[in-house]
mmCIF file of C-alpha atoms and ligand atoms in Angstrom:
data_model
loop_
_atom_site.group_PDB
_atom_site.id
_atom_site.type_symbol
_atom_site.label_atom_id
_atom_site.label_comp_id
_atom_site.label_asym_id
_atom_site.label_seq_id
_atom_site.Cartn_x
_atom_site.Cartn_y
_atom_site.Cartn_z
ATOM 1 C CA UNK A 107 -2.890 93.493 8.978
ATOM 2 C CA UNK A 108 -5.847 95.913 9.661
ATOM 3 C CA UNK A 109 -9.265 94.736 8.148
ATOM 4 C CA UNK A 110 -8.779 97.076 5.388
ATOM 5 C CA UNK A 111 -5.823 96.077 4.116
ATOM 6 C CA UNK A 112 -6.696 92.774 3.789
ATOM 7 C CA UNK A 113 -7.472 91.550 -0.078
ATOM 8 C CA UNK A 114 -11.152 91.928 -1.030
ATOM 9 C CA UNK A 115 -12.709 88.538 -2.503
ATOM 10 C CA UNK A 116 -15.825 87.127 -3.777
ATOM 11 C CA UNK A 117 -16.521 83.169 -2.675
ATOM 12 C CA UNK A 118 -19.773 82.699 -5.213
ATOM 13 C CA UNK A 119 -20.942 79.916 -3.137
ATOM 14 C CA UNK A 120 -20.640 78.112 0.290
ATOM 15 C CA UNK A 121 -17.980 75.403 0.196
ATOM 16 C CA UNK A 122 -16.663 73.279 2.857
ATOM 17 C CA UNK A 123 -15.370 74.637 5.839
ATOM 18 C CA UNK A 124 -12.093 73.582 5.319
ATOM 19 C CA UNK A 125 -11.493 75.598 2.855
ATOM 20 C CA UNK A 126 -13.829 78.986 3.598
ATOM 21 C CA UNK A 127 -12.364 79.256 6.965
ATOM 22 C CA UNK A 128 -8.893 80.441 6.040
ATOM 23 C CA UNK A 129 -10.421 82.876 3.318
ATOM 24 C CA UNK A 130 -12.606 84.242 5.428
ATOM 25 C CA UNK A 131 -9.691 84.840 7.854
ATOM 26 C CA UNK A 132 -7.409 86.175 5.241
ATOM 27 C CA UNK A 133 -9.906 88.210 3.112
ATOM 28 C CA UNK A 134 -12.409 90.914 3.671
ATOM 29 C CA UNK A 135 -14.717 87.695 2.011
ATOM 30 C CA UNK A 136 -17.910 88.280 0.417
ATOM 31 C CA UNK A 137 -19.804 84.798 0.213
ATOM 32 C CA UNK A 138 -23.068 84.010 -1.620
ATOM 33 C CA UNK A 139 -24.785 81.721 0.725
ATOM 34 C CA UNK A 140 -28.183 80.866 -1.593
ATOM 35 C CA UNK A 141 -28.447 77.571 -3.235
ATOM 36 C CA UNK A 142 -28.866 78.926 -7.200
ATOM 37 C CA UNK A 143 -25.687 80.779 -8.546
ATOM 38 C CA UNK A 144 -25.684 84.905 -8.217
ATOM 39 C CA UNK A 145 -28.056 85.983 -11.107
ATOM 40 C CA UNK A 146 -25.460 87.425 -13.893
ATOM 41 C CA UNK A 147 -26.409 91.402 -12.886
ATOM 42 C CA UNK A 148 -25.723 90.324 -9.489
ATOM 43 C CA UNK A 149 -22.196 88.977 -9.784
ATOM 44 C CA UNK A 150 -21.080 91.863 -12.385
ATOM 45 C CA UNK A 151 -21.860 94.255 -9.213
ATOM 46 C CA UNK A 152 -20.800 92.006 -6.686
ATOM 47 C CA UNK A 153 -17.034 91.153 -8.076
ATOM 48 C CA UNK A 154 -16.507 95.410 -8.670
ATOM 49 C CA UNK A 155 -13.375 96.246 -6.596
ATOM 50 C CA UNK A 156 -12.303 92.346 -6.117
ATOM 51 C CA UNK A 157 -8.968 91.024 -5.766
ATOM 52 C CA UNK A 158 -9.852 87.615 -5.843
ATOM 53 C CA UNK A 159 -12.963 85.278 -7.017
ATOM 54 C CA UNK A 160 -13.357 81.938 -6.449
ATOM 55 C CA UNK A 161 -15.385 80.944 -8.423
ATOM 56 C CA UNK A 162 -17.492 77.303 -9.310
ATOM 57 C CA UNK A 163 -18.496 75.720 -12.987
ATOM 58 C CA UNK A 164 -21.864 77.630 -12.996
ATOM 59 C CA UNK A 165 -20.217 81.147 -13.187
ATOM 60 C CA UNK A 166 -19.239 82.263 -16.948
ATOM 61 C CA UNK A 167 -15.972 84.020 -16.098
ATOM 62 C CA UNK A 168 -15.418 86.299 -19.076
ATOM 63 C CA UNK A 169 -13.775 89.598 -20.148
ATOM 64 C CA UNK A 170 -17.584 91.214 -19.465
ATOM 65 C CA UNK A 171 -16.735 90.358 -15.734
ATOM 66 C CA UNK A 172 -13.261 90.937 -15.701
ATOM 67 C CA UNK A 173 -14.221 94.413 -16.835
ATOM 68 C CA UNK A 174 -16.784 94.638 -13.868
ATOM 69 C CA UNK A 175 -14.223 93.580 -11.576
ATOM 70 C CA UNK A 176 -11.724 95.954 -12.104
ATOM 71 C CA UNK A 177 -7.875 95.930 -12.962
ATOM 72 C CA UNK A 178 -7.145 94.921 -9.240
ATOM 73 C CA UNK A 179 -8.354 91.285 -10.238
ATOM 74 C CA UNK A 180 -5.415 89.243 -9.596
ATOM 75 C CA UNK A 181 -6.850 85.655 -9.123
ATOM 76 C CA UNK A 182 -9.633 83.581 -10.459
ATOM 77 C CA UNK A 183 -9.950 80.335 -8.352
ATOM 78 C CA UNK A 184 -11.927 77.368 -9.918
ATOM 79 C CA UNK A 185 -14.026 75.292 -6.933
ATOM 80 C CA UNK A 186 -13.266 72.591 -10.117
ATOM 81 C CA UNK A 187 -10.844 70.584 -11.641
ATOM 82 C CA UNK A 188 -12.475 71.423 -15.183
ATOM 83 C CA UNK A 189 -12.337 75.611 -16.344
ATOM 84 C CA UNK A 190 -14.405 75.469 -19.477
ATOM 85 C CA UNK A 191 -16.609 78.099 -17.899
ATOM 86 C CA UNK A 192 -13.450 81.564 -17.602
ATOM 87 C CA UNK A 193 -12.078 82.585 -20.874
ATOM 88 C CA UNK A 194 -8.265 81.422 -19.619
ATOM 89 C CA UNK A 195 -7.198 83.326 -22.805
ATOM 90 C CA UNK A 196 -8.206 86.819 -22.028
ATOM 91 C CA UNK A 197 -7.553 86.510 -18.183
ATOM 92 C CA UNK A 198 -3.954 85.355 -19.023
ATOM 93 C CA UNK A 199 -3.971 88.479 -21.500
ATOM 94 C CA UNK A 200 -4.586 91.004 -18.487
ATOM 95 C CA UNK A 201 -2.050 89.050 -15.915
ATOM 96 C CA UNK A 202 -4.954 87.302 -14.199
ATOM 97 C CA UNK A 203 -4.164 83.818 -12.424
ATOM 98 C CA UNK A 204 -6.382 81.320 -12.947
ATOM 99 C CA UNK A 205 -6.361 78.048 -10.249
ATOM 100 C CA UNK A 206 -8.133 74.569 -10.417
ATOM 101 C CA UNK A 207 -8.561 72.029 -8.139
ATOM 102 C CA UNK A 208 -7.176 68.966 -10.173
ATOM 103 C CA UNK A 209 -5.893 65.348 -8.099
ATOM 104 C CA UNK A 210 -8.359 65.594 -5.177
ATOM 105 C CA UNK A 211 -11.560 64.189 -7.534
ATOM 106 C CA UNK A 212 -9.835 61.507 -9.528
ATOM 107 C CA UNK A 213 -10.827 58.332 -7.543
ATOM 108 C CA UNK A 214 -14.299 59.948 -6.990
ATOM 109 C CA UNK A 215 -15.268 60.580 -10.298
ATOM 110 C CA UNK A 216 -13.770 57.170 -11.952
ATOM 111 C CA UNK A 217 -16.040 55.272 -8.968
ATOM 112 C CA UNK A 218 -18.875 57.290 -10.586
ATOM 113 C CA UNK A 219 -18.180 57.077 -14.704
ATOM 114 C CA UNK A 220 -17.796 53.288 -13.234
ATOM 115 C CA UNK A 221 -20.921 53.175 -11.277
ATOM 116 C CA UNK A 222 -23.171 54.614 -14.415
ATOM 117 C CA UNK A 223 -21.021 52.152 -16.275
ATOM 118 C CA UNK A 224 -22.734 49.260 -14.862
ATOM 119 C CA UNK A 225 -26.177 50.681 -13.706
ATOM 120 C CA UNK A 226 -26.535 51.312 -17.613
ATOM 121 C CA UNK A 227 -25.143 48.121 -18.391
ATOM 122 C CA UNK A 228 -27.017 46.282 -15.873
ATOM 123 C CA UNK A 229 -30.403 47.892 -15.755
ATOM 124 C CA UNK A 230 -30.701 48.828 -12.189
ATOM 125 C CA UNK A 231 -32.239 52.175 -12.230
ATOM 126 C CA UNK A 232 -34.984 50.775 -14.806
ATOM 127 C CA UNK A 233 -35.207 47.683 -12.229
ATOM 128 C CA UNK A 234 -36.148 49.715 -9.734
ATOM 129 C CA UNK A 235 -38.681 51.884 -11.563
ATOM 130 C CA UNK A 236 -40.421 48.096 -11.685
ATOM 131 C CA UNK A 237 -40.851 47.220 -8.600
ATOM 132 C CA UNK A 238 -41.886 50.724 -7.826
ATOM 133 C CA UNK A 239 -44.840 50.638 -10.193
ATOM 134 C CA UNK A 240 -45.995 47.497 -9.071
ATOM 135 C CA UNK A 241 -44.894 45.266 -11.972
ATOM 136 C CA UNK A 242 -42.593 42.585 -9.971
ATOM 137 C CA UNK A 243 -44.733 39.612 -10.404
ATOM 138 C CA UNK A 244 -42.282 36.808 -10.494
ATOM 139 C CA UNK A 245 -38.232 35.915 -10.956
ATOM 140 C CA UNK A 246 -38.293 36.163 -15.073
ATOM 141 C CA UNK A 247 -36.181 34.205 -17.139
ATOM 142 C CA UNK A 248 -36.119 36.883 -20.135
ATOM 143 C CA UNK A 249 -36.681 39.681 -17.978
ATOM 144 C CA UNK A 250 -33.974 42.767 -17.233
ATOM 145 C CA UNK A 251 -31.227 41.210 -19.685
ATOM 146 C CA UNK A 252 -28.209 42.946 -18.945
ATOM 147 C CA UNK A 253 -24.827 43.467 -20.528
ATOM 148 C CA UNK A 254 -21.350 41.584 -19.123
ATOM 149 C CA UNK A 255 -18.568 43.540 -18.166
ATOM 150 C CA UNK A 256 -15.996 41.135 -17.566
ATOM 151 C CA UNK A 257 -13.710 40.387 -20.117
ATOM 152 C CA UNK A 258 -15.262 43.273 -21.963
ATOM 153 C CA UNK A 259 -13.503 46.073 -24.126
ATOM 154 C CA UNK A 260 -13.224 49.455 -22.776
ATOM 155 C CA UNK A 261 -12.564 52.336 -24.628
ATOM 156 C CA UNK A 262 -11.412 55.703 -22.602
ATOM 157 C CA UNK A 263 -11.671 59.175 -24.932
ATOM 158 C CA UNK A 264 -8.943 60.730 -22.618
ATOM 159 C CA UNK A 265 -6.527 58.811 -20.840
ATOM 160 C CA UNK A 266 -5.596 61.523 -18.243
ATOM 161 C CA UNK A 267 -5.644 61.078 -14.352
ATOM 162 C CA UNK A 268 -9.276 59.708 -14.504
ATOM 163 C CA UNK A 269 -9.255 57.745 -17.202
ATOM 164 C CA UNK A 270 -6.211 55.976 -15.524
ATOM 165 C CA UNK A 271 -8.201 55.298 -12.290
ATOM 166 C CA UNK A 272 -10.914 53.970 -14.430
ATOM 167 C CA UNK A 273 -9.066 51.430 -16.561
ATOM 168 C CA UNK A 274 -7.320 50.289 -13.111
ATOM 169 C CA UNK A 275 -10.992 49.496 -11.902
ATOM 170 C CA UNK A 276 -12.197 47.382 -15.160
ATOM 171 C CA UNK A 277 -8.878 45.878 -16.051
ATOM 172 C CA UNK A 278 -8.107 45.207 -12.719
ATOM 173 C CA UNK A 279 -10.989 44.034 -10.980
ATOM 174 C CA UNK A 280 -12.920 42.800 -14.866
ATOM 175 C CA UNK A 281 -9.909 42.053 -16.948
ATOM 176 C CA UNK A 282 -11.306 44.193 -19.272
ATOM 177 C CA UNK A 283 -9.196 45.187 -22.675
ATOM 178 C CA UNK A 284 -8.358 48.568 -22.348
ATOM 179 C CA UNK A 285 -8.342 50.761 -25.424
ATOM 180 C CA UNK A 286 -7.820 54.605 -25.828
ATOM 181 C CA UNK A 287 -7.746 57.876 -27.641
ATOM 182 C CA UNK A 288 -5.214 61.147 -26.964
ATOM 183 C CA UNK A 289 -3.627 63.918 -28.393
ATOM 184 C CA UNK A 290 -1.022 62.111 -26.076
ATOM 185 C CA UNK A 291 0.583 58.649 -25.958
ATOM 186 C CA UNK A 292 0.078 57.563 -21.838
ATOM 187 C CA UNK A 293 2.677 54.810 -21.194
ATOM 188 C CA UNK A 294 1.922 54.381 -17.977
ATOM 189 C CA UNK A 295 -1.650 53.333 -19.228
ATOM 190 C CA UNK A 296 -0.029 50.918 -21.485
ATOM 191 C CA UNK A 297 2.253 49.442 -19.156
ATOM 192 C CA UNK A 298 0.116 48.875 -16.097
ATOM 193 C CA UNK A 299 -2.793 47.994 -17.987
ATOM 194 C CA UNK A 300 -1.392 46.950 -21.574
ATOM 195 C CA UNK A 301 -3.949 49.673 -22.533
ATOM 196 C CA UNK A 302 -3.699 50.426 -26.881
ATOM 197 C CA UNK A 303 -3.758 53.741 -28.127
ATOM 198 C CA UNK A 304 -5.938 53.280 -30.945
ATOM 199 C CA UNK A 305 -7.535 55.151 -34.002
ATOM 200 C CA UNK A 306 -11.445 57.281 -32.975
ATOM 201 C CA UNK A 307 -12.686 55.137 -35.068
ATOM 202 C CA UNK A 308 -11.412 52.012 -33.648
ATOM 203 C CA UNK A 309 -12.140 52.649 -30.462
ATOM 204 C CA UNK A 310 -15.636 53.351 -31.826
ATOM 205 C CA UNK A 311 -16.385 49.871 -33.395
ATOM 206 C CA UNK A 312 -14.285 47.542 -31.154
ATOM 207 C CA UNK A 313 -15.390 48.897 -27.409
ATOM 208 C CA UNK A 314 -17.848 47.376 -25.497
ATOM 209 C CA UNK A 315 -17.629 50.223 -23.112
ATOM 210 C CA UNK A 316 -16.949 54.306 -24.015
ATOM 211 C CA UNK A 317 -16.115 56.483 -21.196
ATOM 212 C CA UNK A 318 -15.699 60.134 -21.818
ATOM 213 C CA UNK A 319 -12.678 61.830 -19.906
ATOM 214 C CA UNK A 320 -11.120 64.718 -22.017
ATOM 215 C CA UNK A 321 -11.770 68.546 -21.191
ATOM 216 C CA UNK A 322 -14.724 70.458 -23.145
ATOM 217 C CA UNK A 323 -12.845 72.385 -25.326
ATOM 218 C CA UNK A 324 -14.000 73.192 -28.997
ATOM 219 C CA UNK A 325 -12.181 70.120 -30.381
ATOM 220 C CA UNK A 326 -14.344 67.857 -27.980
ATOM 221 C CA UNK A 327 -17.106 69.724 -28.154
ATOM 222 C CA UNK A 328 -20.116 67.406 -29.569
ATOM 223 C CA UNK A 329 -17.249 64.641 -30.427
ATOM 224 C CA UNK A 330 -19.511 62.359 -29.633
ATOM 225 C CA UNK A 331 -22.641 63.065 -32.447
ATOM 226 C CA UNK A 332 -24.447 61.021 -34.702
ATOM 227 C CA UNK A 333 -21.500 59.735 -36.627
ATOM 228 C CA UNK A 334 -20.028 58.618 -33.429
ATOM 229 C CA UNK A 335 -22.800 56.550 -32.149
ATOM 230 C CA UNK A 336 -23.357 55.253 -35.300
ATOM 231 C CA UNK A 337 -20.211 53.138 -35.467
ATOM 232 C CA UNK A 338 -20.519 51.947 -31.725
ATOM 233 C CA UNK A 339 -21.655 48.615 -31.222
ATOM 234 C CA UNK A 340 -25.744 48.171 -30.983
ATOM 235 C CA UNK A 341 -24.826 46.581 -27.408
ATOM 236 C CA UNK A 342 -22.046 49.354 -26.169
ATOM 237 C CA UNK A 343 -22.761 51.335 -23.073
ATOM 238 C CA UNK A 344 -21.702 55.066 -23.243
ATOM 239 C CA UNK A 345 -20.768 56.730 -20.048
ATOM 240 C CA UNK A 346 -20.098 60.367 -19.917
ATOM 241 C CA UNK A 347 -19.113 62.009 -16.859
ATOM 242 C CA UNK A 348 -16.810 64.875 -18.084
ATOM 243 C CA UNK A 349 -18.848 67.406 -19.677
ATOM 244 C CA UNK A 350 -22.581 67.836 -21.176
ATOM 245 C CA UNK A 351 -21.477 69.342 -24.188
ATOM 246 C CA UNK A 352 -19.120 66.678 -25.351
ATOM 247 C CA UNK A 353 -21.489 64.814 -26.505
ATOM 248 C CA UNK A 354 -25.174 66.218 -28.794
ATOM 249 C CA UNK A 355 -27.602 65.517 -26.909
ATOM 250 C CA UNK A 356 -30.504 65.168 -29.531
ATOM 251 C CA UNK A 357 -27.905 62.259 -31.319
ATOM 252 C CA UNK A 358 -27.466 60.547 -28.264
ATOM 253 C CA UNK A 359 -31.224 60.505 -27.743
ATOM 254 C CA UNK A 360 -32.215 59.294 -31.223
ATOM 255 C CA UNK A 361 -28.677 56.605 -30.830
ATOM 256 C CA UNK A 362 -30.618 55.375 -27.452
ATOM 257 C CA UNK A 363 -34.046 55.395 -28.909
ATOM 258 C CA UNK A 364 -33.232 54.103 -32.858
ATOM 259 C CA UNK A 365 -30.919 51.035 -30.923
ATOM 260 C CA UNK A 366 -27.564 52.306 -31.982
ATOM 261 C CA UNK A 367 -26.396 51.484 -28.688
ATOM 262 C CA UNK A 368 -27.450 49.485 -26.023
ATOM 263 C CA UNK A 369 -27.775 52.258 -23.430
ATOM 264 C CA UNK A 370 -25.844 55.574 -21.665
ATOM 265 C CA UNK A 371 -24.706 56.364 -17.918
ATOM 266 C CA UNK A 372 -24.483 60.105 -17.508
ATOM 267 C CA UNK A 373 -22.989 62.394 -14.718
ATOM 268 C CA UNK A 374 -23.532 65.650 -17.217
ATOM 269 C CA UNK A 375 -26.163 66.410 -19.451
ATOM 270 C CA UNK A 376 -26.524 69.437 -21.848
ATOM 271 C CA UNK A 377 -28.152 72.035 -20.508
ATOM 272 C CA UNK A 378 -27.407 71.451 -16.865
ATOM 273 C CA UNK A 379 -29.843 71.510 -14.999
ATOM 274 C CA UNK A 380 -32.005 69.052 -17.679
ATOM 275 C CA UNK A 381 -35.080 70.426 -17.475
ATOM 276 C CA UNK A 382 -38.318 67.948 -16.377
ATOM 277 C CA UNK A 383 -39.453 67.915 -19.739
ATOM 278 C CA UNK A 384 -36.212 66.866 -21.403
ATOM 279 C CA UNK A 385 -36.918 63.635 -23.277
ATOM 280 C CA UNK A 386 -33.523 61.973 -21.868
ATOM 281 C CA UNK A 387 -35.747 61.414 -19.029
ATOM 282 C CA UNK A 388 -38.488 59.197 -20.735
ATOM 283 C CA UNK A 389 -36.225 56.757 -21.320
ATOM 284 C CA UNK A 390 -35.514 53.513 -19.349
ATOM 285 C CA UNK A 391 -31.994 52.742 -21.012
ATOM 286 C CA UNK A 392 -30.633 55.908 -19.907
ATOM 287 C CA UNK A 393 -28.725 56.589 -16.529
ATOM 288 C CA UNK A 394 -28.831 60.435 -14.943
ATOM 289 C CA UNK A 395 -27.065 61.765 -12.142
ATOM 290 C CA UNK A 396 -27.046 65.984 -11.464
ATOM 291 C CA UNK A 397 -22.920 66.171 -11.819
ATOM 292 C CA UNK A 398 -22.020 64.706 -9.034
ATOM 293 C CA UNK A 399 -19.442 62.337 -9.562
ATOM 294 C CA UNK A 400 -16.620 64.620 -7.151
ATOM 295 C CA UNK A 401 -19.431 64.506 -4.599
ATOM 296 C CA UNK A 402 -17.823 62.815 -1.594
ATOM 297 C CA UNK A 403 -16.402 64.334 1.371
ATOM 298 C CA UNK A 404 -12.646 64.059 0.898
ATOM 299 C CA UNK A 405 -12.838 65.558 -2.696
ATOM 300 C CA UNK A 406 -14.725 68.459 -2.013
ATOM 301 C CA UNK A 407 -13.253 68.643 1.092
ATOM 302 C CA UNK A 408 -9.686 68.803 -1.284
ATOM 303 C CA UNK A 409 -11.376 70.663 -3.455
ATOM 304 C CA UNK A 410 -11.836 73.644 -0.990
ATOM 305 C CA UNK A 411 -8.482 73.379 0.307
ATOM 306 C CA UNK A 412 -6.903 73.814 -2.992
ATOM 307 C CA UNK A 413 -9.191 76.493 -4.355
ATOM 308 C CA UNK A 414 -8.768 78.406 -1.176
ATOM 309 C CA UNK A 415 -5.046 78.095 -1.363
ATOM 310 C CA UNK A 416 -5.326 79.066 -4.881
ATOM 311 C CA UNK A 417 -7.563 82.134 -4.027
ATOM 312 C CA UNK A 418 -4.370 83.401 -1.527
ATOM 313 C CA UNK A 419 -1.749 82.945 -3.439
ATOM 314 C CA UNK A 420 -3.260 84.752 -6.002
ATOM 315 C CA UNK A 421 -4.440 87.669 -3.888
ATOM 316 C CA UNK A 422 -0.681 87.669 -2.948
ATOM 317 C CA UNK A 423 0.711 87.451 -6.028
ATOM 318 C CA UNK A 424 2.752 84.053 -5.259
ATOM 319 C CA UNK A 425 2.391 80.916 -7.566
ATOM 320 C CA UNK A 426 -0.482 79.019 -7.035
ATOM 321 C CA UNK A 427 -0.468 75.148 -5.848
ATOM 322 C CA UNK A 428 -2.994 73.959 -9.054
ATOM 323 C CA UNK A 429 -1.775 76.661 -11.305
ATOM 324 C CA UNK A 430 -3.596 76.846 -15.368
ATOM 325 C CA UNK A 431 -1.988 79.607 -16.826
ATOM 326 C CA UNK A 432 1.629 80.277 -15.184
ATOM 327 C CA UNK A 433 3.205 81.008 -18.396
HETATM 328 C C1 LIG B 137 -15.023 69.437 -11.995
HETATM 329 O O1 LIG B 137 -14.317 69.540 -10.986
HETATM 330 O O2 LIG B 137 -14.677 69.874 -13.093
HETATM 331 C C2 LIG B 137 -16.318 68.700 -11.837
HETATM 332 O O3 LIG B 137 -17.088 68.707 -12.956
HETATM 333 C C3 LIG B 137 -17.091 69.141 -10.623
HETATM 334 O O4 LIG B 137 -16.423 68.632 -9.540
#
């Protein structure tokens, strides 16, 4: 195949090798190599004449850039497992496939909703804030008071791959109960772990423990507000490592501050980035990570492999491996 002929794609960021070497063989590849996302202006003129864009959670992917693309775009390839960012809708309207990188992450991200799970629970971040300002005097008796896990209640909003992997972790290794809430029943979930598909509002008032695993959508979008926290326990622990927007952030400030519940791990905050001044960040009973919970190096190294695969099959009109609109 001459260089022309091959596809022309846009790769809006560096990923691992793994997965840019075979585009970059394949494609005539354009790849933004800067740390920050392509400015908006710059990636409406930089996708014009693509075949293919893969594409990560910071780019809105919307008939505006479909239009600036051109009716050549055949394949929109998501360096994510989530798509909340391309309008699936109007890109399966025009014939435009639309990939994901969904399996790869799982154990990743349920360590992480797990490790802000018990950093929240057990002060550690705040701990360490201490010592670093000089206030470690002496073991204290009433000091740092933590929350138990085992033999706790936890309550999963979205028992889906990584909600699985996370009630396998705290009712395997913390007998914990194991409640939950989906549009569907997971019987898997109930047989391995006896986990109880419950009412939102019992999972709400009987879980030590709420960990957020749906997709932002706009039925989960801000699920988790004011009335929410209000019915948790004063001593539950919210974890939310799915999407910012699932939960209002100004309710889950005043829930944190006003003692509605005992504290919050998150992964994703609303905006991302949270700017320095955000007032999430003044508070000692809440746990903040920059999204990284698929950050280690055999996720996004499956990750790229997927979304690359995604990206050719697309260009070539085949079925894609991780495929979210093949009807
Ligand atoms: C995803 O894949 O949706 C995560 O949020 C980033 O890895």
């Amino acid at each position: 195949m001459s260089v022309n002929e091959k596809p022309r794609v846009l790769v809006t960021r560096l990923i691992p090798d793994v997965g840019l070497r075979p585009v970059l063989q394949e494609c005539r590849a354009e790849v933004w190599e800067e740390p920050l996302p392509p400015p908006r202006d710059v990636l409406l003129e930089k996708v014009a004449g693509c075949e293919g864009i893969l594409s990560l959670l910071t780019e809105r992917i919307d008939a505006e850039l479909m239009d600036a693309a051109g009716p050549q775009l055949k394949v929109i390839s998501n360096f994510a497992v989530g798509f909340n960012n391309i309008d699936v809708e109007e890109a399966t309207r025009r014939g435009i496939r639309v990939g994901n990188t969904p399996g790869v992450l799982t154990e990743a991200t349920a360590d992480m909703a797990f490790a802000l799970l018990i950093s929240a629970s057990r002060r550690i971040v705040e701990a360490q804030e201490y010592i670093r300002q000089g206030n470690w005097k002496t073991w204290e008796p009433l000091g740092h008071i933590g929350q138990d896990l085992a033999g706790k209640t936890l309550g999963i909003v979205g028992m889906g791959r990584i909600g699985h992997a996370l009630a396998r972790r705290c009712h395997g290794g913390w007998d914990m109960r194991i409640l939950y809430v989906d549009k569907f029943r997971n019987e898997a979930a109930e047989q391995d772990f006896d986990a109880q598909r419950v009412e939102w509002s019992t999972l709400l008032a009987e879980s030590d423990f709420v960990s957020v695993h749906v997709d932002l959508n706009s039925e989960t979008e801000e699920m988790f507000d004011r009335d929410a926290f209000v019915q948790m326990k004063p001593t539950a622990v919210f974890v939310n490592s799915a999407r910012g927007p699932i939960h209002n952030q100004q309710d889950l400030y005043e829930a944190l501050v006003g003692g509605e519940i005992f504290a919050a791990g998150l992964d994703v905050t609303n905006p991302e980035p949270l700017g320095l001044d955000d007032p999430l960040l003044k508070l000692s009973n809440c746990v903040i990570a920059p999204h990284i919970a698929s950050g280690t190096v055999s996720s996004r190294n499956g990750m790229a492999e997927i979304a690359a695969d995604n990206l050719l099959a697309g260009v070539r009109e085949q079925p894609l491996r991780c495929w979210v609109n093949p009807n």
